Short mmCIF file of C-alpha atoms in Angstrom, two decimals:
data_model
loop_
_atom_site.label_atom_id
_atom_site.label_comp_id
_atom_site.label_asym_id
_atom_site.label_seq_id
_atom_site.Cartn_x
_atom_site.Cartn_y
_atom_site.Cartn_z
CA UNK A 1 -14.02 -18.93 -25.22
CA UNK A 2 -13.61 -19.13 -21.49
CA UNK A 3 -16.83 -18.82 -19.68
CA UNK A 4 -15.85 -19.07 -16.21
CA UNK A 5 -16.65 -16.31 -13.98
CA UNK A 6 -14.86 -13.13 -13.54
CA UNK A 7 -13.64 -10.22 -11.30
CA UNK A 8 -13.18 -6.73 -12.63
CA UNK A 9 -9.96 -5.01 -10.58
CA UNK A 10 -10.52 -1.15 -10.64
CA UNK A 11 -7.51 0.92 -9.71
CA UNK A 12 -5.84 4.18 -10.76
CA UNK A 13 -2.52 2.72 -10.33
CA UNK A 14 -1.04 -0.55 -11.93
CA UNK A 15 2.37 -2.07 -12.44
CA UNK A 16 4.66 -0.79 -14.14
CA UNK A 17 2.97 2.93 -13.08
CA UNK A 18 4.10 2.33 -9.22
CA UNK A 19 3.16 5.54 -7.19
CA UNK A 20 2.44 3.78 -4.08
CA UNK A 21 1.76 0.44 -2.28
CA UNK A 22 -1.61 0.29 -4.27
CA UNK A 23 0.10 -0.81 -7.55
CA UNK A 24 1.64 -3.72 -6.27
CA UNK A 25 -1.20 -4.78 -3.71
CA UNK A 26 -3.72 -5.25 -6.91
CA UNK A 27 -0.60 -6.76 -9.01
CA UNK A 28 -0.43 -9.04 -6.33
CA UNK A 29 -3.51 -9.94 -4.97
CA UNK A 30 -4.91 -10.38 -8.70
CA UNK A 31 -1.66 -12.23 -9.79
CA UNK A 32 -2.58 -14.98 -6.71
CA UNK A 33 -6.45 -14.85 -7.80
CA UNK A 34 -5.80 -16.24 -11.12
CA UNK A 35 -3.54 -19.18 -9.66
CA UNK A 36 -6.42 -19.71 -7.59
CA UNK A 37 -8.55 -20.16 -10.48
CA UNK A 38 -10.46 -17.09 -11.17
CA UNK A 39 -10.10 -14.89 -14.33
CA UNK A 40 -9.47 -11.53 -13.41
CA UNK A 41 -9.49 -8.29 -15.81
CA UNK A 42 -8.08 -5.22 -14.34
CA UNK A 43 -8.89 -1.59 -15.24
CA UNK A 44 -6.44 0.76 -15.12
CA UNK A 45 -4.76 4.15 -16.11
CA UNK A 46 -2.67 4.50 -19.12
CA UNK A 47 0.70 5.77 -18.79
CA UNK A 48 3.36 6.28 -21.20
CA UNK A 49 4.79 3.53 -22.67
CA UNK A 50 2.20 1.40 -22.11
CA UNK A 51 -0.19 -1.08 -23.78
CA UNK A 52 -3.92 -0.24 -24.02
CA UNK A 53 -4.05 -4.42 -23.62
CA UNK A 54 -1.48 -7.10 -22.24
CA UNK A 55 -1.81 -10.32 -20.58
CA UNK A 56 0.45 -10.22 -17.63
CA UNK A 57 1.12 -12.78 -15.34
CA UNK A 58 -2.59 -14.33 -16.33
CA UNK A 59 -4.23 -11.18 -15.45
CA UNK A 60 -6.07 -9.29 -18.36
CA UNK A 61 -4.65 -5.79 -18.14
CA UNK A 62 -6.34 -3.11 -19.97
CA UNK A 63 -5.33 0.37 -19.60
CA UNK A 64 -7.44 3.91 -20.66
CA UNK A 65 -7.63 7.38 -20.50
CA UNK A 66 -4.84 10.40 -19.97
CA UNK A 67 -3.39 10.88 -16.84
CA UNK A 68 -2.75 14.67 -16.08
CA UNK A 69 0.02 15.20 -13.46
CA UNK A 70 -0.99 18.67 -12.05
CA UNK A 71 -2.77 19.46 -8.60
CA UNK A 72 -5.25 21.90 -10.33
CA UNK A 73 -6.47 19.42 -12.63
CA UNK A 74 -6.76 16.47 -10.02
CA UNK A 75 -10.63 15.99 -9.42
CA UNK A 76 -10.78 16.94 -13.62
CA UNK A 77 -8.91 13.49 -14.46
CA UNK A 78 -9.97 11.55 -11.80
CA UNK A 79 -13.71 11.91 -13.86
CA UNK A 80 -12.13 12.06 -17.16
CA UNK A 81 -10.55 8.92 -16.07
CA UNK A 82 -13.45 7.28 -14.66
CA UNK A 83 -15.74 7.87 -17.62
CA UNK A 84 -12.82 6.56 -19.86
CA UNK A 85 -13.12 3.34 -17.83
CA UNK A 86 -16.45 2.97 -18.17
CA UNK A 87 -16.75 3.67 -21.88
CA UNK A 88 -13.73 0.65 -22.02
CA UNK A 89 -15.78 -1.99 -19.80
CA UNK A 90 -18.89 -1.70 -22.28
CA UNK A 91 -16.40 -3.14 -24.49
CA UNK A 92 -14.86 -5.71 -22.06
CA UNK A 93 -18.23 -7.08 -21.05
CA UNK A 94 -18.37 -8.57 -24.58
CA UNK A 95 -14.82 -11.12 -23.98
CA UNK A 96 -15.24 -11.40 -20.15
CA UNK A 97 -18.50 -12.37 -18.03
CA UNK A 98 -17.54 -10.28 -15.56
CA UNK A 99 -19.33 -11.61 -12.14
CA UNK A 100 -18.68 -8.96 -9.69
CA UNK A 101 -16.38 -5.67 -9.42
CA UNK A 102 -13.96 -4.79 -7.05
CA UNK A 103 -12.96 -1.29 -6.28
CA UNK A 104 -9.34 -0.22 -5.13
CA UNK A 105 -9.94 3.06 -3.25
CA UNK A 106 -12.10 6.44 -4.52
CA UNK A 107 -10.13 7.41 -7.39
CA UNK A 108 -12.15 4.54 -9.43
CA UNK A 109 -15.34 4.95 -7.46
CA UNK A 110 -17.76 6.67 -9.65
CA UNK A 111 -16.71 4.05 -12.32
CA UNK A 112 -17.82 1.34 -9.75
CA UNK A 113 -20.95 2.78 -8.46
CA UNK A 114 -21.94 3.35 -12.34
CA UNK A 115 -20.91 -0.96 -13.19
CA UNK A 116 -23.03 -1.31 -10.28
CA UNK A 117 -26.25 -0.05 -10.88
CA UNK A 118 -26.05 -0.43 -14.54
CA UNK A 119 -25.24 -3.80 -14.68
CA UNK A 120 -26.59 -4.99 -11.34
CA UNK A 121 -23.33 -6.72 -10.30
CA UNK A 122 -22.30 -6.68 -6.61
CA UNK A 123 -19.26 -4.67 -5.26
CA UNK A 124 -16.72 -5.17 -3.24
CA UNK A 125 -14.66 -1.67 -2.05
CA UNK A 126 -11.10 -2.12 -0.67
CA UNK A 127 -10.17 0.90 0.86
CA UNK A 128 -6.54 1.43 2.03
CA UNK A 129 -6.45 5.24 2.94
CA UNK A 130 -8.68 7.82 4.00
CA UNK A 131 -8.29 11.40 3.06
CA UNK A 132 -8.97 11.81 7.28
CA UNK A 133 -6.98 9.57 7.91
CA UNK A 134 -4.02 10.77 6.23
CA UNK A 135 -4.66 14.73 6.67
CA UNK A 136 -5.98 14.21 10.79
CA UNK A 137 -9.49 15.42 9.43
CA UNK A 138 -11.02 17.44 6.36
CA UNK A 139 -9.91 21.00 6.08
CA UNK A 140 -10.02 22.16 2.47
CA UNK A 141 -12.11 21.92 -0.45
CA UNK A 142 -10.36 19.51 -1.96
CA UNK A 143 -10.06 17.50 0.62
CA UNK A 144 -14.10 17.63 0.92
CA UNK A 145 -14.48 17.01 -2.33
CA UNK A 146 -12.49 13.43 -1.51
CA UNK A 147 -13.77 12.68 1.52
CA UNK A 148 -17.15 12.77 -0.29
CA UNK A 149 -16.15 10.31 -2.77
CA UNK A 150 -15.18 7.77 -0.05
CA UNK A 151 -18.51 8.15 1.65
CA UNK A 152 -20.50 7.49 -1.48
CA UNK A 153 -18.23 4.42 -2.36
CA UNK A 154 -17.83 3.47 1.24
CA UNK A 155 -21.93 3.16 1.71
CA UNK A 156 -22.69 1.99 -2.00
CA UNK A 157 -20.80 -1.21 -1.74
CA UNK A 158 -21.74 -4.51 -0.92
CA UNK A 159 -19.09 -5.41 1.20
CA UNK A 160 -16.16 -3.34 2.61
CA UNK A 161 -12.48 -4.53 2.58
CA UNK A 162 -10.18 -3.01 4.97
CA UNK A 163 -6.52 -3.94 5.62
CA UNK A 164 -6.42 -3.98 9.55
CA UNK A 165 -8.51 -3.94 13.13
CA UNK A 166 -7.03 0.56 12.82
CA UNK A 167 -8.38 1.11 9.38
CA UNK A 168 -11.64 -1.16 10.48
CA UNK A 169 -12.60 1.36 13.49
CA UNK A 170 -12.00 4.30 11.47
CA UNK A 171 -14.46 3.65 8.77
CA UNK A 172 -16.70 2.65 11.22
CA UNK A 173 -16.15 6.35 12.65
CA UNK A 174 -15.78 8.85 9.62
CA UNK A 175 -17.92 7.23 7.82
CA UNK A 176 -20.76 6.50 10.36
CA UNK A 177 -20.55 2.62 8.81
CA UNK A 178 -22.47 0.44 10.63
CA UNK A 179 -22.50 -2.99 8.44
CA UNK A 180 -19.85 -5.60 9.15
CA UNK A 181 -16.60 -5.10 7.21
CA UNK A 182 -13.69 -7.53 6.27
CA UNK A 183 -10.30 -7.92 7.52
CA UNK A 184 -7.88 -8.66 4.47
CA UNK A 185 -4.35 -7.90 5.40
CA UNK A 186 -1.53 -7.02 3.12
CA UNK A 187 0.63 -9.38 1.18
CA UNK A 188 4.16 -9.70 1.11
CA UNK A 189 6.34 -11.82 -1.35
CA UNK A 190 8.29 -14.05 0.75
CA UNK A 191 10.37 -15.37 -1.99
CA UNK A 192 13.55 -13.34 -2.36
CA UNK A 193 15.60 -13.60 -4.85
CA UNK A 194 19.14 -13.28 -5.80
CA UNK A 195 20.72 -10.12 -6.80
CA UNK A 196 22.33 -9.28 -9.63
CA UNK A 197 23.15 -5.92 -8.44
CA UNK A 198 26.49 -4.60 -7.53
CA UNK A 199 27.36 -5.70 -3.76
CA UNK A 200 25.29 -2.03 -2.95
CA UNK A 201 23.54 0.39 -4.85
CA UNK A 202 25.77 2.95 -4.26
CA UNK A 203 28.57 2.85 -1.99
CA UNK A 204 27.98 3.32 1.90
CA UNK A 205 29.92 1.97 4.14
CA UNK A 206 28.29 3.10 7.51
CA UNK A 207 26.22 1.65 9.73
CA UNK A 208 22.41 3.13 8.95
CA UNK A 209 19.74 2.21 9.25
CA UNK A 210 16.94 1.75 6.79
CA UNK A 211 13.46 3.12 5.52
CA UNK A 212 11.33 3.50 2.34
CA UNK A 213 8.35 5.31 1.71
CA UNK A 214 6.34 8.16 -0.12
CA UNK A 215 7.92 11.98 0.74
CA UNK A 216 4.99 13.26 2.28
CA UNK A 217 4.24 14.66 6.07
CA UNK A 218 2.53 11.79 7.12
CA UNK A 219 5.52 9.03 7.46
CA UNK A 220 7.35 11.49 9.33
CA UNK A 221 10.55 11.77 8.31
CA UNK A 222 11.04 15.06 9.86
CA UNK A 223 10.79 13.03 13.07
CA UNK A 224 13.58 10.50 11.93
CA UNK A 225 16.14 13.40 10.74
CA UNK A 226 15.12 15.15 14.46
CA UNK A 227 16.27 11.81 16.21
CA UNK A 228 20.39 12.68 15.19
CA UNK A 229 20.43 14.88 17.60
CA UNK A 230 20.32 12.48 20.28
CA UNK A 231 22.54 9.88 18.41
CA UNK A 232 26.14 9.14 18.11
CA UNK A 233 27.52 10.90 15.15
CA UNK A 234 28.17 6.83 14.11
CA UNK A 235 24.56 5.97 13.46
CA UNK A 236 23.62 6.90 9.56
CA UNK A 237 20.02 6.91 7.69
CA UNK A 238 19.73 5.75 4.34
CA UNK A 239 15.75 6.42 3.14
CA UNK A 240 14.63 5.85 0.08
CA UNK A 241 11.26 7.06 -2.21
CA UNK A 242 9.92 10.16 -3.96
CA UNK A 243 7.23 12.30 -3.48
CA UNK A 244 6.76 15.95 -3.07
CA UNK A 245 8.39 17.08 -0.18
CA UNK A 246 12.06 15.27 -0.95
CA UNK A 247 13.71 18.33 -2.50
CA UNK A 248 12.48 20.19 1.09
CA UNK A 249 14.08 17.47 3.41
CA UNK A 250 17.17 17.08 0.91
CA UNK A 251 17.64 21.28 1.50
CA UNK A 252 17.28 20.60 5.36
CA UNK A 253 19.86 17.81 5.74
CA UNK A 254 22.09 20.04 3.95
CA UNK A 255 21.82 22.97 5.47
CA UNK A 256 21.70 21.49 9.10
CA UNK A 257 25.28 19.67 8.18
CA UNK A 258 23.71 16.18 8.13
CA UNK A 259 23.94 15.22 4.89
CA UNK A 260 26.54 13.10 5.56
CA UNK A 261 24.61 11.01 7.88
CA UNK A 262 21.68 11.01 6.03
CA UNK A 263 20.81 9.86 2.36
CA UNK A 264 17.62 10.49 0.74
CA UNK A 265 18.24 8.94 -2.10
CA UNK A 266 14.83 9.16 -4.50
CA UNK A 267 13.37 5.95 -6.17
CA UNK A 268 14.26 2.72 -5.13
CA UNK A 269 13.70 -0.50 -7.42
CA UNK A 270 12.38 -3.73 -5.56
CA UNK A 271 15.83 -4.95 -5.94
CA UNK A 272 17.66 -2.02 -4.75
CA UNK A 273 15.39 -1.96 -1.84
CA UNK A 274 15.74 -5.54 -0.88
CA UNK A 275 19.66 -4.89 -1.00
CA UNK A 276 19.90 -1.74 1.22
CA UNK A 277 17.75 -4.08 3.64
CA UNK A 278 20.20 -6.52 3.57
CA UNK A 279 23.14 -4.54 4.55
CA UNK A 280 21.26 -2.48 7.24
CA UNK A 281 21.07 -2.70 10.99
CA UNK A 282 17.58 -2.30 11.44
CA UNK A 283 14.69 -0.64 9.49
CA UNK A 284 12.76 2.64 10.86
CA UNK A 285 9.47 3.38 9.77
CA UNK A 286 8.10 6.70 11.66
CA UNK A 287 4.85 7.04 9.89
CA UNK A 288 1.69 9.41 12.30
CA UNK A 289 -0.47 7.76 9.61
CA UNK A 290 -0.01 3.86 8.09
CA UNK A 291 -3.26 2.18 7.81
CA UNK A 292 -1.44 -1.31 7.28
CA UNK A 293 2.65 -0.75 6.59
CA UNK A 294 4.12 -2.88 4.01
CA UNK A 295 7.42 -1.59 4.26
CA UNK A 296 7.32 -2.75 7.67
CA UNK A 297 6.55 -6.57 6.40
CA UNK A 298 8.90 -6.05 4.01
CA UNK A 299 12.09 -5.39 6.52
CA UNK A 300 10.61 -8.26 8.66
CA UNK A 301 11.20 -11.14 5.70
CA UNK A 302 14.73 -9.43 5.00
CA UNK A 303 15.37 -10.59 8.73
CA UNK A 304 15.90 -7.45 10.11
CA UNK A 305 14.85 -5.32 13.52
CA UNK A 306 11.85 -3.37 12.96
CA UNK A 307 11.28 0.02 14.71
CA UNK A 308 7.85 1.35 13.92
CA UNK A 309 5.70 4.71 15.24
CA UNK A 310 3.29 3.16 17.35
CA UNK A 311 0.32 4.03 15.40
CA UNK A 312 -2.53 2.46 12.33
CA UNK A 313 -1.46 -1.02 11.05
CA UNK A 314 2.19 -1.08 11.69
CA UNK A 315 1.73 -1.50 15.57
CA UNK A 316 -0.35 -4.43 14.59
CA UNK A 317 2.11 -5.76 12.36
CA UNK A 318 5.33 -5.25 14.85
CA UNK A 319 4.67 -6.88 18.15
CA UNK A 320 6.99 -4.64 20.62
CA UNK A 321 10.16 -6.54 22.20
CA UNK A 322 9.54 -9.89 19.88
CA UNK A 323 10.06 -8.93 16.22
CA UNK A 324 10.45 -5.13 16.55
CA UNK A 325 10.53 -1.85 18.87
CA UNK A 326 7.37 0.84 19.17
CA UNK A 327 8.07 4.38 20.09
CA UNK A 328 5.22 7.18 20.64
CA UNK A 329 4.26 8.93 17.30
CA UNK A 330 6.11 12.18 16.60
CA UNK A 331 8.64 11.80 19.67
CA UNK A 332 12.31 12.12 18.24
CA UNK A 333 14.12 11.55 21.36
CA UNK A 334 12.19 7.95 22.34
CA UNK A 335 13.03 6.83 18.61
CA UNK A 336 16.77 7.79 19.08
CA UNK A 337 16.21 5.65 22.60
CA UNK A 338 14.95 2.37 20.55
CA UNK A 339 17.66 2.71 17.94
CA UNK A 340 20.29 2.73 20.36
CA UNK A 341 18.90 -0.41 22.22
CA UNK A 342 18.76 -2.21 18.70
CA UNK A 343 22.71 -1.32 18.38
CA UNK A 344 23.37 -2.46 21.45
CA UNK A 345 21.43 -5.99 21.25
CA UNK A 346 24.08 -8.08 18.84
CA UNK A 347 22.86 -11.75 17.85
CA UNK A 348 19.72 -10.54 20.16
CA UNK A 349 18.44 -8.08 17.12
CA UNK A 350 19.07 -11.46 14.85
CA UNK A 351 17.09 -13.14 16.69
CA UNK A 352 14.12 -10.49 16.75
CA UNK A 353 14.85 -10.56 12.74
CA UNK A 354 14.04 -14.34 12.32
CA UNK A 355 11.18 -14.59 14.32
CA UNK A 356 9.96 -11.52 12.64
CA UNK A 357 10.46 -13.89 9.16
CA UNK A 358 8.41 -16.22 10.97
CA UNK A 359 5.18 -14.25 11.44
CA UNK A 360 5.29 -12.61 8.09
CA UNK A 361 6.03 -15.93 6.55
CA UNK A 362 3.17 -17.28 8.41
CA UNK A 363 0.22 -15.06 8.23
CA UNK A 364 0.94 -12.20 5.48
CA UNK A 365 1.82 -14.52 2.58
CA UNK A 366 -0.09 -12.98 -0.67
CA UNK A 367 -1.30 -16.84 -0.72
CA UNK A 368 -2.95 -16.55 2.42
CA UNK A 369 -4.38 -13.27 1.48
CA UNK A 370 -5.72 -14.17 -1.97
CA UNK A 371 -7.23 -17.60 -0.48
CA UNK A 372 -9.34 -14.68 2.00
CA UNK A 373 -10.39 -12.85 -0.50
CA UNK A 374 -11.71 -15.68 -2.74
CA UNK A 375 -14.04 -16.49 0.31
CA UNK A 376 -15.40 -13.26 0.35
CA UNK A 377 -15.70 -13.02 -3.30
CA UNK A 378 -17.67 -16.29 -3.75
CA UNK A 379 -19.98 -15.47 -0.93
CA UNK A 380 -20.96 -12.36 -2.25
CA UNK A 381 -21.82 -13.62 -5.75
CA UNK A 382 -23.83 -16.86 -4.10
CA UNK A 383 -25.82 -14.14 -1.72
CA UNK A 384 -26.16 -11.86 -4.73
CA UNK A 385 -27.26 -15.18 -6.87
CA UNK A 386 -29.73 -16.23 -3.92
CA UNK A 387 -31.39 -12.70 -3.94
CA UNK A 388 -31.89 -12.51 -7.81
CA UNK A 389 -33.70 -15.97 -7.33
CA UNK A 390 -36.22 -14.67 -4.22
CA UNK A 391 -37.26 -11.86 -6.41
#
């Protein structure tokens, strides 16, 4: 048996149940963890048509509990699912000597509290989103209900993982946290490979521009479809991803007449995305709330312009005039403004597009990101080892 320590991953959302970046950042990050060296076991929610146990990529990969779809039920799963969890780890305690846990955002955070005082392990939180953050502050009782969740996980943990210097201040601030916190970025796979995809998804032949992302208020699409009406009837959007307020901007592209300049066109696969990259102009990403912006990394290895809402992580990520454009959050008319400069640049927007390689190459491999979080991960267990001895 291998007796090497381990880290237990707890998420609600796991490859191949995508639902947002969180699926693949743990994929990831615990994919690069186990090259590194360490064993890793993630817990996880079972979906249909998938194993209760597989080895993945090196990663142990166990899955529990039902998954209810429906708004009412929400904060009912989220504790069915949590006690499922913990009722599997007294099991997986037995084949892994698990040396620490790491938490992947509230939705597994009574499960990690529990680990935590019952088996006197450290924890380490990554969070990626606040429900402030995302809503502009708490209003309803649901969104209470969450908020409190992130407090109690936020000032349980040992140590606090946060994906940029934005996300960093605003713990600080709705959380009143006060202990030092981490800087992990995002991880991007630099290594693209070759298609074997028709030339396009489907066939488009305009000139668009591209962007990805969950159908909800907060990455402000409404801003991107407002920004045609200061834009030659040549320029085209093609944006891809689900969520629950598609069907609403589908109906309002059609029944302003602009559904032939824009294409919302649901679920994208890696691949797909990678290829409507490669035949775009530039990439948009209009997001009022983005703690990090992966999509924005993303468009920067496929070598192309980057126009981002100057707000969160993705301001961070897109310096303005050297690998992409800024334009004030919410403002239609200066996003038309930066999309027309990008037309107009030529081998100039190239240019921006390789040097924005360059940077994400450099500093946001998943390499780079896993070698970080190692660090933290071995000082933790050698303070937590240290403190068990002065006792």
């Amino acid at each position: 048996m291998n007796h090497k320590p381990a880290v237990l991953m707890l998420t609600w959302e796991f490859p191949p149940n995508v639902v947002g970046g969180l699926s693949r950042h743990v994929y990831h990050l615990s994919k690069q963890l186990v090259e590194l060296g360490l064993e890793v076991v993630v817990v996880t929610a079972k979906t249909e048509n998938t194993l209760p146990y597989e080895l993945m990529d090196g990663v142990h990969v166990y899955r529990t509990g039902p998954l209810q779809s429906h708004e009412r039920q929400f904060l009912k799963w989220i504790k069915d699912l949590n006690l499922s969890m913990l009722q599997m780890i007294s099991t997986i305690f037995d084949h892994h000597p698990i040396a620490f846990i790491h938490a992947h955002d509230w939705l597994v955070g009574e499960c990690a509290r529990v680990l935590k005082e019952d088996y006197q392990l450290p924890l380490i939180s990554t969070v990626h989103a606040t429900e402030f953050g995302r809503n502009n502050g708490i209003y309803t009782e649901l969104q209470k209900a969450i908020h409190n969740e992130e407090y109690q996980l936020v000032h349980q943990s040992d140590e606090i993982i946060v994906c940029s210097s934005y996300m960093k201040e605003e713990i600080e601030q709705v959380f009143q946290y006060n202990k030092q916190l981490t800087i992990i970025p995002n991880g991007i796979s630099v290594d693209v490979k070759e298609s074997n995809l028709p030339y396009k998804p489907i066939e488009y032949e305009q000139t668009y521009f591209f962007s990805v992302g969950r159908m909800v208020y907060e990455k402000g699409y409404d801003v991107m479809i407002q920004s045609l009406d200061y834009l030659p009837d040549t320029v085209h959007f093609v944006i891809g991803g689900k969520g629950p307020l598609l069907e609403m901007y589908q109906r309002k592209i059609s029944e302003s007449g602009l559904d032939k300049r824009v294409k919302f066109i649901g679920y994208v696969t890696d691949e797909e995305k990678e290829i409507w990259l490669e035949h775009a102009v530039g990439a948009v990403f209009p997001s009022s709330y983005e703690p990090f912006g992966i999509v924005a990394l993303e468009a920067m290895i496929a070598k192309k312009p980057v126009i981002v809402a100057k707000t969160g992580g993705l301001k961070g990520i897109v310096k303005d005039g050297k690998t992409g454009f800024h334009f004030e959050p919410g403002n239609a008319e200066d996003l038309a403004a930066k999309i027309r400069h990008v037309l107009s640049l030529h081998d100039q927007g190239r240019s921006l597009g390789e040097e924005g390689y360059k940077v994400a190459e450099k500093l946001y491999s998943w390499e780079r990101v896993a070698e970080q979080t190692k660090q933290l991960f071995e000082d933790l267990v050698l303070e937590h080892t240290i403190n068990e001895v002065s006792v």
